[in-house]
mmCIF file of C-alpha atoms in Angstrom:
data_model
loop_
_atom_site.group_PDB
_atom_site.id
_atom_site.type_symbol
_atom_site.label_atom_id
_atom_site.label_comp_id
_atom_site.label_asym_id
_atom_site.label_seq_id
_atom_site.Cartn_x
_atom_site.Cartn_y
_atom_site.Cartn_z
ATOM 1 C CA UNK A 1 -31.589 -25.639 57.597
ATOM 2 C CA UNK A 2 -31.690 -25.860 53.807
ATOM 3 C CA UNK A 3 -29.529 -23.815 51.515
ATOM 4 C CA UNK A 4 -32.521 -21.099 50.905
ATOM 5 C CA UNK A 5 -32.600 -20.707 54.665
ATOM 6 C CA UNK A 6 -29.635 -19.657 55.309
ATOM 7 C CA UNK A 7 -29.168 -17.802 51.822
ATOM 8 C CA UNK A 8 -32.120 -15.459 52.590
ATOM 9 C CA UNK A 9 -30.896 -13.290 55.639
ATOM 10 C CA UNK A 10 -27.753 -12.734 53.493
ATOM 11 C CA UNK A 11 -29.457 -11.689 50.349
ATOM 12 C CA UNK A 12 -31.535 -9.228 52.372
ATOM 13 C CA UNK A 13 -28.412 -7.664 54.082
ATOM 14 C CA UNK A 14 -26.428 -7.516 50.620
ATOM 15 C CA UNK A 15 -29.738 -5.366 49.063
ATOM 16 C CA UNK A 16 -29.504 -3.334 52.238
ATOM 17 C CA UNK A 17 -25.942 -3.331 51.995
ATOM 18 C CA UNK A 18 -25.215 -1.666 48.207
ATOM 19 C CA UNK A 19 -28.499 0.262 48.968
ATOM 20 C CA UNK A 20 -26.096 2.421 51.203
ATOM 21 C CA UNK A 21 -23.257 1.888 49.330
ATOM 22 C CA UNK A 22 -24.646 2.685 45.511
ATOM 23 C CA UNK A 23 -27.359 5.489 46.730
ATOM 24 C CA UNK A 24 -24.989 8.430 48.237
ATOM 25 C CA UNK A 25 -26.908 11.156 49.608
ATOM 26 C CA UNK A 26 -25.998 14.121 51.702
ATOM 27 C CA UNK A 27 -25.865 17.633 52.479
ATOM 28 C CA UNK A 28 -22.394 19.652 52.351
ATOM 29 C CA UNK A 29 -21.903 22.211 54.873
ATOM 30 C CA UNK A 30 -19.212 25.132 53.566
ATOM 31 C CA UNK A 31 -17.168 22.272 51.715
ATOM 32 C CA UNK A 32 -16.573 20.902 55.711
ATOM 33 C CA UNK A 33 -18.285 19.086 56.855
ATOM 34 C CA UNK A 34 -21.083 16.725 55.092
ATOM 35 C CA UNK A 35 -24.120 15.257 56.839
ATOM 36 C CA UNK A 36 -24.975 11.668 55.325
ATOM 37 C CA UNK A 37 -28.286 10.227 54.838
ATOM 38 C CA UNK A 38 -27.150 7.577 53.325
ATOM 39 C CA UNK A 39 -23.902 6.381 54.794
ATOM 40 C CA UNK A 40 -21.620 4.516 52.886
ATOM 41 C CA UNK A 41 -19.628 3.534 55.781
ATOM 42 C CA UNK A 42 -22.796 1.242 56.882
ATOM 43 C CA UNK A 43 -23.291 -0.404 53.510
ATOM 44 C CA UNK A 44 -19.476 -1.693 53.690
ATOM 45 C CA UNK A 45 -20.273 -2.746 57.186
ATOM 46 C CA UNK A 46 -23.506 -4.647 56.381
ATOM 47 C CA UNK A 47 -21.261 -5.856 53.250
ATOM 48 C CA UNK A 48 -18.926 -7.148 56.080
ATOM 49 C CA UNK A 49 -21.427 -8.905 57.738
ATOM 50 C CA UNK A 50 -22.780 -10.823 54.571
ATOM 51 C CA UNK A 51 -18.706 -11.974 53.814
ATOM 52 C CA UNK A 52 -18.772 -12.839 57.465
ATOM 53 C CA UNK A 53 -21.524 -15.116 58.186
ATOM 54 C CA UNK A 54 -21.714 -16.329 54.348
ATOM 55 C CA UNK A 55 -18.175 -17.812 54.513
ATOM 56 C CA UNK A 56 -19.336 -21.222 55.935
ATOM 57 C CA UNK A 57 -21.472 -21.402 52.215
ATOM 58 C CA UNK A 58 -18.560 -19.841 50.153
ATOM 59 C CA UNK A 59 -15.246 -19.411 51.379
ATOM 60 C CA UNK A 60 -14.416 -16.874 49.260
ATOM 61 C CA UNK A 61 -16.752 -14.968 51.056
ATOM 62 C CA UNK A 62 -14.422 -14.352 53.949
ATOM 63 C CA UNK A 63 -11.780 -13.168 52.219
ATOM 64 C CA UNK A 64 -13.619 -10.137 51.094
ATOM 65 C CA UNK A 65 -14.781 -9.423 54.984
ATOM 66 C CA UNK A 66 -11.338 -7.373 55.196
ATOM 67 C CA UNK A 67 -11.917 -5.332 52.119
ATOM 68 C CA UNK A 68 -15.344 -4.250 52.795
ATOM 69 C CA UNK A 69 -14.303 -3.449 56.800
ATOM 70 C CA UNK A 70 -11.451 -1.053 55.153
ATOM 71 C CA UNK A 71 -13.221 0.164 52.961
ATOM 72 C CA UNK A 72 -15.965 1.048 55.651
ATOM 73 C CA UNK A 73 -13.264 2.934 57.435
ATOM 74 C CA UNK A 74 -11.900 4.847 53.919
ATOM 75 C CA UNK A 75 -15.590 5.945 53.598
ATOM 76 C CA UNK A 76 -15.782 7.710 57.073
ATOM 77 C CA UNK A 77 -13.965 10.377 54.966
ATOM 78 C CA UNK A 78 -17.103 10.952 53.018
ATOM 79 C CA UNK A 79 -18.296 13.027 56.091
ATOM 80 C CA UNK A 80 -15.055 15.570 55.467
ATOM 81 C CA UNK A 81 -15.197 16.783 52.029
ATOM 82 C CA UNK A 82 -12.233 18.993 52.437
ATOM 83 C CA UNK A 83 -9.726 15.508 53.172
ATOM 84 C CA UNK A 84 -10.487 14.442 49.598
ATOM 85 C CA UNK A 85 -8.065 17.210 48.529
ATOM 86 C CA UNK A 86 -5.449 16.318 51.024
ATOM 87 C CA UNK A 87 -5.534 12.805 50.165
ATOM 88 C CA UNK A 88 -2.470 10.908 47.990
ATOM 89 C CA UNK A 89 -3.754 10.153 44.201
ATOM 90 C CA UNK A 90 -1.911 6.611 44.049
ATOM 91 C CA UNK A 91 -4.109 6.161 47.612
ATOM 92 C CA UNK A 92 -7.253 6.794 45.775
ATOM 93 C CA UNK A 93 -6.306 4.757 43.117
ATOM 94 C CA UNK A 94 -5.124 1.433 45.077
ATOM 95 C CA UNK A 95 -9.103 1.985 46.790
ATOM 96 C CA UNK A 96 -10.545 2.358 43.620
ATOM 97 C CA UNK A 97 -9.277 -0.771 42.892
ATOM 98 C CA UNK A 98 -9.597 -2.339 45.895
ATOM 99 C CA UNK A 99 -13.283 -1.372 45.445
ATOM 100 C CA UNK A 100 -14.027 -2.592 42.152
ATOM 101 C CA UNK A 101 -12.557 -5.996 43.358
ATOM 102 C CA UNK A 102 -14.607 -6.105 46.152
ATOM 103 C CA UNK A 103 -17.663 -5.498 43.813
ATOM 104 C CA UNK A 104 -17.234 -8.400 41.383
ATOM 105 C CA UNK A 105 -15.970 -10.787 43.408
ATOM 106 C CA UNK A 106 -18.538 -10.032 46.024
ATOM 107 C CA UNK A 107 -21.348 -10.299 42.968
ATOM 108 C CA UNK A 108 -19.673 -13.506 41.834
ATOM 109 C CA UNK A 109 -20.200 -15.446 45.167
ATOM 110 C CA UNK A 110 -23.538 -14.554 45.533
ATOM 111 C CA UNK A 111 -24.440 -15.395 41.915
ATOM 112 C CA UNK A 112 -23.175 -18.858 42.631
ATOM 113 C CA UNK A 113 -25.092 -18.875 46.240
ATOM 114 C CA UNK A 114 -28.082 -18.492 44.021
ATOM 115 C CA UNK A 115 -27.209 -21.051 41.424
ATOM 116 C CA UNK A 116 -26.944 -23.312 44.448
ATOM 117 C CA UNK A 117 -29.889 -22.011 46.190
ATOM 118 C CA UNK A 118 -32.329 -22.033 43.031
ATOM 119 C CA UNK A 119 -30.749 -24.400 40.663
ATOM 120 C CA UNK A 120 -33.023 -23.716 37.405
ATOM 121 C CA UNK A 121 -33.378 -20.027 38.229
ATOM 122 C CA UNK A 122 -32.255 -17.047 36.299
ATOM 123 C CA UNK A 123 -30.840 -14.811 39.252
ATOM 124 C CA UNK A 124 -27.198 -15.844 39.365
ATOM 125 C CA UNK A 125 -27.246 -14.835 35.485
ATOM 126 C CA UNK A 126 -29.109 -11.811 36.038
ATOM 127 C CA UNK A 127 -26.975 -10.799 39.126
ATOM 128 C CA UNK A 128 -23.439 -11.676 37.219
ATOM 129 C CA UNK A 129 -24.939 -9.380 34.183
ATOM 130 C CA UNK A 130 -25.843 -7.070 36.791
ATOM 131 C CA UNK A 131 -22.054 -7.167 38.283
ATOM 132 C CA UNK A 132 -20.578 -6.849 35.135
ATOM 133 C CA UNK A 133 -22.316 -3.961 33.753
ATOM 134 C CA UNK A 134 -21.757 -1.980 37.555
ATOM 135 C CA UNK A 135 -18.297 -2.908 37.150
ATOM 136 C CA UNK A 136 -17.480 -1.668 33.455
ATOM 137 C CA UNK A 137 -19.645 1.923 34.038
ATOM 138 C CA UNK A 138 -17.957 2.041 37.374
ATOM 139 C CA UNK A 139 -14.296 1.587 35.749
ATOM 140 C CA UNK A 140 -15.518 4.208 33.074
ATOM 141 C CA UNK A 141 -16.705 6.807 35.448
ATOM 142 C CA UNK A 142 -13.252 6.029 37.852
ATOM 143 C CA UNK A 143 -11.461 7.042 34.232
ATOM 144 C CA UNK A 144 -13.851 9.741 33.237
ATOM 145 C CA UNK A 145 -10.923 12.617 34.217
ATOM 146 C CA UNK A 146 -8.420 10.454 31.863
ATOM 147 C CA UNK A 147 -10.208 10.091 28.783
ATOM 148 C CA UNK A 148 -12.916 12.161 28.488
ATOM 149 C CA UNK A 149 -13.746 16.111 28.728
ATOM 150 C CA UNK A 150 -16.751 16.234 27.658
ATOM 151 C CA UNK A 151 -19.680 17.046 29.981
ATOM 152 C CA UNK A 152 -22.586 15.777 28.176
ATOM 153 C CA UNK A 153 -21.053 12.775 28.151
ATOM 154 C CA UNK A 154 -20.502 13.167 31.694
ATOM 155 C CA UNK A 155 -23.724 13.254 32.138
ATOM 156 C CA UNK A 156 -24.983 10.011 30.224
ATOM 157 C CA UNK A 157 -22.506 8.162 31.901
ATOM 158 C CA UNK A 158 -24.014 9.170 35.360
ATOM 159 C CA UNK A 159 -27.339 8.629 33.699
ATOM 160 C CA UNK A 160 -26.205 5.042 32.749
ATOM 161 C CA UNK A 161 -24.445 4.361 36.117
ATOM 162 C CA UNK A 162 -27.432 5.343 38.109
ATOM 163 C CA UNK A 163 -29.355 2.994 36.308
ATOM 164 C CA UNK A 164 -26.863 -0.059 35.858
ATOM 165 C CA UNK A 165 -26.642 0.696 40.432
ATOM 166 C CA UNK A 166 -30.672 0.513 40.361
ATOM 167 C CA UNK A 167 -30.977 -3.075 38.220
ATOM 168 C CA UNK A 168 -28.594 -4.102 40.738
ATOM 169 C CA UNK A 169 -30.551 -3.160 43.670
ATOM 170 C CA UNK A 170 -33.491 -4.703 41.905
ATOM 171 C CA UNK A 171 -31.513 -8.101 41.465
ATOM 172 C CA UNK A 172 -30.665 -8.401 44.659
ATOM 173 C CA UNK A 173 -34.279 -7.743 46.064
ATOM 174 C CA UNK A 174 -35.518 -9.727 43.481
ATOM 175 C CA UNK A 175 -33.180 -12.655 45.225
ATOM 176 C CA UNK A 176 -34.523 -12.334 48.550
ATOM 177 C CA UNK A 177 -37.689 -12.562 47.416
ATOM 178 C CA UNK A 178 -37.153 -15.721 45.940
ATOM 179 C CA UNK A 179 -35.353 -17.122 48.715
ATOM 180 C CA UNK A 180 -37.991 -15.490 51.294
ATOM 181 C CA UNK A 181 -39.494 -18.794 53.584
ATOM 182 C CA UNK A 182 -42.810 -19.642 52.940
ATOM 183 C CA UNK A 183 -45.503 -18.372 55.329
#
């Protein structure tokens, strides 16, 4: 099985993957009790997967399996709006973190799977531009609260996020695309 083979199944599952994890929507009931359309919880899991089985190509990859499975767990809160509240600020904080690691190193490894996979090809350096951007909007919109009070700029930093989370998910279909097998 070549490198593109085996790259493929896991480049489809990461798009699918941050597809649930970047695209949160959901109705809130009262401030209970939210129904999810998009659950995070299943992007970290598919996430999981991808760190699981792609561990034999990087092993890198199977350190992050444990982050994305506890982070799949944090984000069965989502479904509870009322626990945010309830929930430690240095807790939130250390998952923040945890998440943000999670996200570049995660981007990282599969960058390199695709320098590997389709040596010549630009989507390691589109997907490591890709990471990086996500990374620095999501850091700025983590610290929104600490340095900023203005809601206009609120807004173009969602604006900006949104569309830094939607190059990303175009990356990553663009890779398994590439690495699709030949019919």
């Amino acid at each position: 099985m070549t490198m593109q083979e085996q790259l493929y199944p896991l480049a489809r599952r990461a798009f699918w993957g941050y597809f649930f994890v970047l695209l949160n929507i959901n109705f809130t009931f009262n401030h209970v009790f939210a129904l999810q359309f998009l659950p995070n919880t299943v992007g970290w899991w598919l996430l999981a997967r991808v760190c699981r089985e792609g561990k034999a190509l990087r092993p890198s990859l199977g350190l992050l399996r444990s982050f994305c499975l506890v982070l799949a767990v944090w984000n069965v809160q989502q479904f509870f709006p009322t626990l945010e509240g309830q929930i430690p600020g240095l807790i939130s904080l250390l998952v923040g973190l945890v998440t943000l690691y999670t996200h570049f190193q995660f981007l990282t490894d599969l960058a390199a799977l695709a320098d590997e996979a389709l040596p010549g090809g630009e989507h390691g350096h589109k997907l490591r531009s890709a990471r990086t951007v996500m990374v620095v909007i999501t850091t700025l919109l983590y610290c929104y609260d600490l340095l900023f009070r203005l809601p206009a700029l609120a807004v173009v930093m969602l604006v900006v996020g949104l569309c830094a989370y939607i190059y990303l998910l175009v990356q990553l279909w663009g890779l398994s695309k590439s690495l699709s097998p030949a019919e």
